[in-house]
Each structure stands twice: as C-alpha cells, then as structure tokens.
Amino acid sequence: MLASIIVAVAWWFFEDSHMIPGLFKVVWKGLPLVLLALYAFQRHLGPDGHALTGLLLIAGVSDMFSELQYASAATLMGFSLLLGIWLYARNRRDHTVGSQKVLALVLVIAVPIISWFLLRGEEGRLLATGFSLLLAIMAAMAWTSRFSRYRVGVGAILFVVSDLLLFATLGPIHHDNPIALKLVWPLYYAGQLLIATGVVSRLRRDAAA
C-alpha cells in the first residue's frame, strides 16, 4: 500500500513531463492500482477479497490503456465497476436509513444527467453518459453497503467526482484549466485507496471475529 501511494504521488508530479519514455509512462500510470490489488490479494480474504483484487487490477490495466486509447480504457473500467457492484451487492447493509437511500438515488439520477450536459457537443457523449450511469450505480451500491461509508462510500463518491471533473475538462472547462486537470488524478486515486483500505479493513475484522 505504501509503495502504491508513493508511485501515485510521483505520477501526479511527473505525469506532464515529456522526458518520461512512452512505455514507461503507460506502466507507471497503472502501477498504483496494480500495487493496491497486490495489497488486497495478500490479505487472503476469500471471494470478496478476490473481487476487490480483481476490480483494482482491472482498474490498473484500464489506467494504462488510458494513455493509449480511451475507448479500451473505458471498457476495462466498466468491467471493474461491474465487479464493484457485484461485491457491494454481496455485502448489503442490513438496515439502510432513508437519507442513505435518497443519496444513493440522487447519485444514480444526477450523475448521468450532469455528464450528459458536461459533454455537450463532444463525440462519444452517449457512451460516456452510459459509463457515468454504471459508475453512479457502483457508488450508490458502495454507499449503501455494509462497508464503512466514510471510507468505501466516500471513496466511491470521490471516484465519481474525478470522472465528472474529467468530463468537464472535455466540455465547458476544456484543457485551458490546469487546476481542474491536476485534480482528476488525486481524486480518483484517493477514492480507489479509500475503497481498497475500507473493504480490506472490514473483511479482516470479520475474519478475526
């Protein structure tokens, strides 16, 4: 996990450097999530741990492809999101209060609508909106799962925010806003880190009980 954080922070500082070789840059982009997958795998946490390992590993490979081809990266990330939905469906919260259900519903409705408007006039708008719907369902399921809302739930929402910010840079904000672009990676990685540590923490606690 520490190695993952170090590599992720280093990527944030050097991602715009033109001195990094292409292939090395591709591998570097995915390495933080691959290391998080290894962190989860080493805990031997059964089927749920394997699902977490899988979704992190696929997300890491997706990050690598994002340096090459966005369509392939989005497809791979879609599989990662489906694994996440399956994981959270297996771990439903016994009692979900009304405010939690409302937030989950708002996520599923609002995120694709916001994405649709952010990407107006952009090629691939419909597919990107469909992806954002899948992402919103994952976040809603994470928020209403038995895992910590302050880690896994918040992590999933940070993931959503990072993608909306990315869509905004492709639409109304464009690439002339370096601050927005620089926030995409830390929000995304922080979200994945919170998801990984939150799920692992709960599964280890269950195993020790």
CSV table of C-alpha atoms in Angstrom, one decimal:
chain,number,residue,atom,x,y,z
A,1,MET,CA,0.0,0.0,0.0
A,2,LEU,CA,2.8,2.4,0.9
A,3,ALA,CA,4.5,1.7,-2.5
A,4,SER,CA,1.2,2.4,-4.2
A,5,ILE,CA,0.9,5.7,-2.5
A,6,ILE,CA,4.5,6.7,-3.3
A,7,VAL,CA,4.1,5.8,-7.0
A,8,ALA,CA,0.7,7.6,-7.2
A,9,VAL,CA,2.1,10.8,-5.7
A,10,ALA,CA,5.1,10.6,-8.0
A,11,TRP,CA,2.8,10.2,-11.0
A,12,TRP,CA,0.8,13.3,-10.0
A,13,PHE,CA,4.0,15.4,-10.0
A,14,PHE,CA,5.6,14.0,-13.2
A,15,GLU,CA,2.6,13.0,-15.4
A,16,ASP,CA,3.1,16.0,-17.6
A,17,SER,CA,6.8,15.5,-18.1
A,18,HIS,CA,7.9,15.0,-21.7
A,19,MET,CA,11.1,13.3,-20.5
A,20,ILE,CA,9.4,10.1,-19.5
A,21,PRO,CA,9.6,7.3,-22.1
A,22,GLY,CA,6.2,6.3,-23.6
A,23,LEU,CA,6.1,2.7,-22.5
A,24,PHE,CA,7.4,3.5,-19.0
A,25,LYS,CA,4.7,6.2,-18.7
A,26,VAL,CA,2.0,3.7,-19.6
A,27,VAL,CA,3.2,1.2,-17.0
A,28,TRP,CA,3.6,3.9,-14.4
A,29,LYS,CA,0.1,5.2,-14.8
A,30,GLY,CA,-1.4,1.7,-13.9
A,31,LEU,CA,1.1,0.7,-11.3
A,32,PRO,CA,-0.5,2.4,-8.3
A,33,LEU,CA,-3.8,0.4,-8.7
A,34,VAL,CA,-1.9,-2.8,-9.5
A,35,LEU,CA,0.0,-2.4,-6.2
A,36,LEU,CA,-3.3,-1.9,-4.4
A,37,ALA,CA,-4.6,-5.1,-6.0
A,38,LEU,CA,-1.5,-6.9,-4.7
A,39,TYR,CA,-2.1,-5.4,-1.2
A,40,ALA,CA,-5.7,-6.8,-1.2
A,41,PHE,CA,-4.6,-10.2,-2.6
A,42,GLN,CA,-2.0,-10.8,0.1
A,43,ARG,CA,-4.7,-10.5,2.8
A,44,HIS,CA,-6.3,-13.8,1.7
A,45,LEU,CA,-9.9,-12.5,2.3
A,46,GLY,CA,-11.9,-15.1,0.4
A,47,PRO,CA,-14.4,-14.3,-2.5
A,48,ASP,CA,-14.9,-10.7,-1.5
A,49,GLY,CA,-11.2,-10.2,-1.3
A,50,HIS,CA,-10.8,-11.7,-4.7
A,51,ALA,CA,-13.4,-9.4,-6.1
A,52,LEU,CA,-11.6,-6.4,-4.6
A,53,THR,CA,-8.3,-7.6,-6.1
A,54,GLY,CA,-9.9,-8.1,-9.5
A,55,LEU,CA,-11.6,-4.7,-9.7
A,56,LEU,CA,-8.4,-3.0,-8.6
A,57,LEU,CA,-6.3,-5.0,-11.1
A,58,ILE,CA,-8.6,-4.3,-14.0
A,59,ALA,CA,-8.7,-0.6,-13.0
A,60,GLY,CA,-4.9,-0.5,-13.1
A,61,VAL,CA,-4.8,-2.0,-16.5
A,62,SER,CA,-7.5,0.5,-17.6
A,63,ASP,CA,-5.3,3.3,-16.3
A,64,MET,CA,-2.5,2.0,-18.5
A,65,PHE,CA,-4.8,1.9,-21.6
A,66,SER,CA,-6.0,5.5,-20.8
A,67,GLU,CA,-2.5,6.6,-22.0
A,68,LEU,CA,-3.2,4.8,-25.3
A,69,GLN,CA,-6.9,4.6,-26.2
A,70,TYR,CA,-9.8,5.9,-24.1
A,71,ALA,CA,-12.4,3.5,-25.6
A,72,SER,CA,-10.4,0.5,-24.4
A,73,ALA,CA,-9.7,2.1,-21.1
A,74,ALA,CA,-13.4,2.8,-20.5
A,75,THR,CA,-14.4,-0.7,-21.5
A,76,LEU,CA,-12.0,-2.2,-19.0
A,77,MET,CA,-13.0,0.2,-16.3
A,78,GLY,CA,-16.6,-0.8,-17.0
A,79,PHE,CA,-15.7,-4.4,-16.0
A,80,SER,CA,-14.0,-3.1,-12.9
A,81,LEU,CA,-17.2,-1.2,-12.0
A,82,LEU,CA,-19.3,-4.3,-12.5
A,83,LEU,CA,-17.1,-6.3,-10.2
A,84,GLY,CA,-17.5,-3.5,-7.6
A,85,ILE,CA,-21.3,-3.6,-8.0
A,86,TRP,CA,-21.2,-7.4,-7.5
A,87,LEU,CA,-19.0,-7.0,-4.4
A,88,TYR,CA,-21.3,-4.4,-2.8
A,89,ALA,CA,-24.4,-6.4,-3.7
A,90,ARG,CA,-23.0,-9.4,-1.8
A,91,ASN,CA,-22.4,-7.1,1.2
A,92,ARG,CA,-25.7,-5.2,1.6
A,93,ARG,CA,-26.3,-3.2,4.8
A,94,ASP,CA,-29.0,-4.9,7.0
A,95,HIS,CA,-30.7,-1.5,7.7
A,96,THR,CA,-30.4,1.4,5.4
A,97,VAL,CA,-31.9,4.7,6.6
A,98,GLY,CA,-33.9,7.0,4.4
A,99,SER,CA,-31.2,9.6,3.9
A,100,GLN,CA,-28.8,6.9,2.7
A,101,LYS,CA,-31.3,5.6,0.2
A,102,VAL,CA,-32.0,9.2,-1.0
A,103,LEU,CA,-28.4,9.9,-1.6
A,104,ALA,CA,-28.0,6.6,-3.5
A,105,LEU,CA,-31.0,7.5,-5.7
A,106,VAL,CA,-29.7,11.0,-6.3
A,107,LEU,CA,-26.3,9.6,-7.4
A,108,VAL,CA,-27.9,7.3,-9.9
A,109,ILE,CA,-30.1,10.0,-11.4
A,110,ALA,CA,-27.9,13.1,-11.2
A,111,VAL,CA,-24.5,11.8,-12.3
A,112,PRO,CA,-25.5,10.7,-15.8
A,113,ILE,CA,-27.6,13.9,-16.3
A,114,ILE,CA,-24.6,16.0,-15.3
A,115,SER,CA,-22.3,14.0,-17.5
A,116,TRP,CA,-24.7,14.5,-20.5
A,117,PHE,CA,-24.6,18.3,-20.1
A,118,LEU,CA,-20.9,18.4,-19.4
A,119,LEU,CA,-20.2,16.6,-22.7
A,120,ARG,CA,-22.5,18.5,-24.9
A,121,GLY,CA,-21.1,18.6,-28.4
A,122,GLU,CA,-18.5,16.0,-27.7
A,123,GLU,CA,-18.0,12.8,-29.7
A,124,GLY,CA,-18.9,9.7,-27.7
A,125,ARG,CA,-21.3,11.6,-25.4
A,126,LEU,CA,-23.8,8.8,-25.2
A,127,LEU,CA,-21.3,6.1,-24.4
A,128,ALA,CA,-19.7,8.3,-21.8
A,129,THR,CA,-23.0,9.0,-20.2
A,130,GLY,CA,-23.7,5.3,-20.1
A,131,PHE,CA,-20.4,4.8,-18.4
A,132,SER,CA,-21.2,7.5,-15.8
A,133,LEU,CA,-24.5,5.7,-15.1
A,134,LEU,CA,-22.6,2.5,-14.3
A,135,LEU,CA,-20.2,4.5,-12.2
A,136,ALA,CA,-23.1,6.1,-10.3
A,137,ILE,CA,-24.7,2.7,-9.6
A,138,MET,CA,-21.4,1.4,-8.2
A,139,ALA,CA,-21.1,4.5,-6.0
A,140,ALA,CA,-24.7,4.1,-4.8
A,141,MET,CA,-24.2,0.4,-4.0
A,142,ALA,CA,-21.0,1.2,-2.2
A,143,TRP,CA,-22.7,3.9,-0.1
A,144,THR,CA,-25.5,1.5,1.0
A,145,SER,CA,-23.2,-1.5,1.5
A,146,ARG,CA,-22.1,-2.7,5.0
A,147,PHE,CA,-18.6,-1.3,4.4
A,148,SER,CA,-17.7,2.0,6.0
A,149,ARG,CA,-19.4,4.9,4.4
A,150,TYR,CA,-16.6,7.2,5.5
A,151,ARG,CA,-14.1,5.1,3.6
A,152,VAL,CA,-15.7,3.0,0.9
A,153,GLY,CA,-18.7,5.2,0.4
A,154,VAL,CA,-16.7,8.4,0.3
A,155,GLY,CA,-14.1,6.7,-1.8
A,156,ALA,CA,-16.7,5.8,-4.4
A,157,ILE,CA,-18.0,9.4,-4.5
A,158,LEU,CA,-14.5,10.8,-4.9
A,159,PHE,CA,-14.2,8.4,-7.9
A,160,VAL,CA,-17.5,9.9,-9.3
A,161,VAL,CA,-16.3,13.5,-8.8
A,162,SER,CA,-13.0,12.8,-10.5
A,163,ASP,CA,-14.8,11.5,-13.6
A,164,LEU,CA,-17.2,14.4,-13.7
A,165,LEU,CA,-14.3,16.7,-13.5
A,166,LEU,CA,-12.6,14.9,-16.3
A,167,PHE,CA,-15.8,15.2,-18.4
A,168,ALA,CA,-15.9,18.9,-17.6
A,169,THR,CA,-12.3,19.4,-18.9
A,170,LEU,CA,-13.5,17.8,-22.2
A,171,GLY,CA,-16.5,20.1,-22.3
A,172,PRO,CA,-17.1,23.6,-20.9
A,173,ILE,CA,-13.8,23.9,-19.0
A,174,HIS,CA,-11.6,22.5,-21.8
A,175,HIS,CA,-7.9,22.0,-21.4
A,176,ASP,CA,-7.1,25.6,-20.6
A,177,ASN,CA,-7.8,24.9,-16.9
A,178,PRO,CA,-4.7,23.2,-15.5
A,179,ILE,CA,-6.1,23.1,-11.9
A,180,ALA,CA,-9.1,21.1,-12.9
A,181,LEU,CA,-6.9,18.6,-14.9
A,182,LYS,CA,-4.5,18.2,-12.0
A,183,LEU,CA,-7.3,17.4,-9.6
A,184,VAL,CA,-8.6,14.4,-11.6
A,185,TRP,CA,-5.8,12.0,-10.7
A,186,PRO,CA,-5.6,12.7,-6.9
A,187,LEU,CA,-9.4,12.5,-6.5
A,188,TYR,CA,-9.5,9.2,-8.5
A,189,TYR,CA,-6.6,7.6,-6.7
A,190,ALA,CA,-7.8,8.8,-3.2
A,191,GLY,CA,-11.2,7.2,-4.0
A,192,GLN,CA,-9.7,3.9,-5.0
A,193,LEU,CA,-7.3,3.9,-2.0
A,194,LEU,CA,-10.2,4.5,0.4
A,195,ILE,CA,-12.3,1.7,-1.3
A,196,ALA,CA,-9.4,-0.7,-1.0
A,197,THR,CA,-8.5,0.0,2.6
A,198,GLY,CA,-12.1,0.2,3.7
A,199,VAL,CA,-13.1,-3.1,2.2
A,200,VAL,CA,-9.9,-4.8,3.4
A,201,SER,CA,-10.4,-3.4,6.9
A,202,ARG,CA,-13.9,-4.7,7.2
A,203,LEU,CA,-13.1,-8.2,5.8
A,204,ARG,CA,-10.2,-8.6,8.1
A,205,ARG,CA,-12.3,-7.6,11.1
A,206,ASP,CA,-14.9,-10.2,10.0
A,207,ALA,CA,-12.2,-12.9,9.6
A,208,ALA,CA,-10.9,-12.2,13.1
A,209,ALA,CA,-14.3,-12.3,14.7
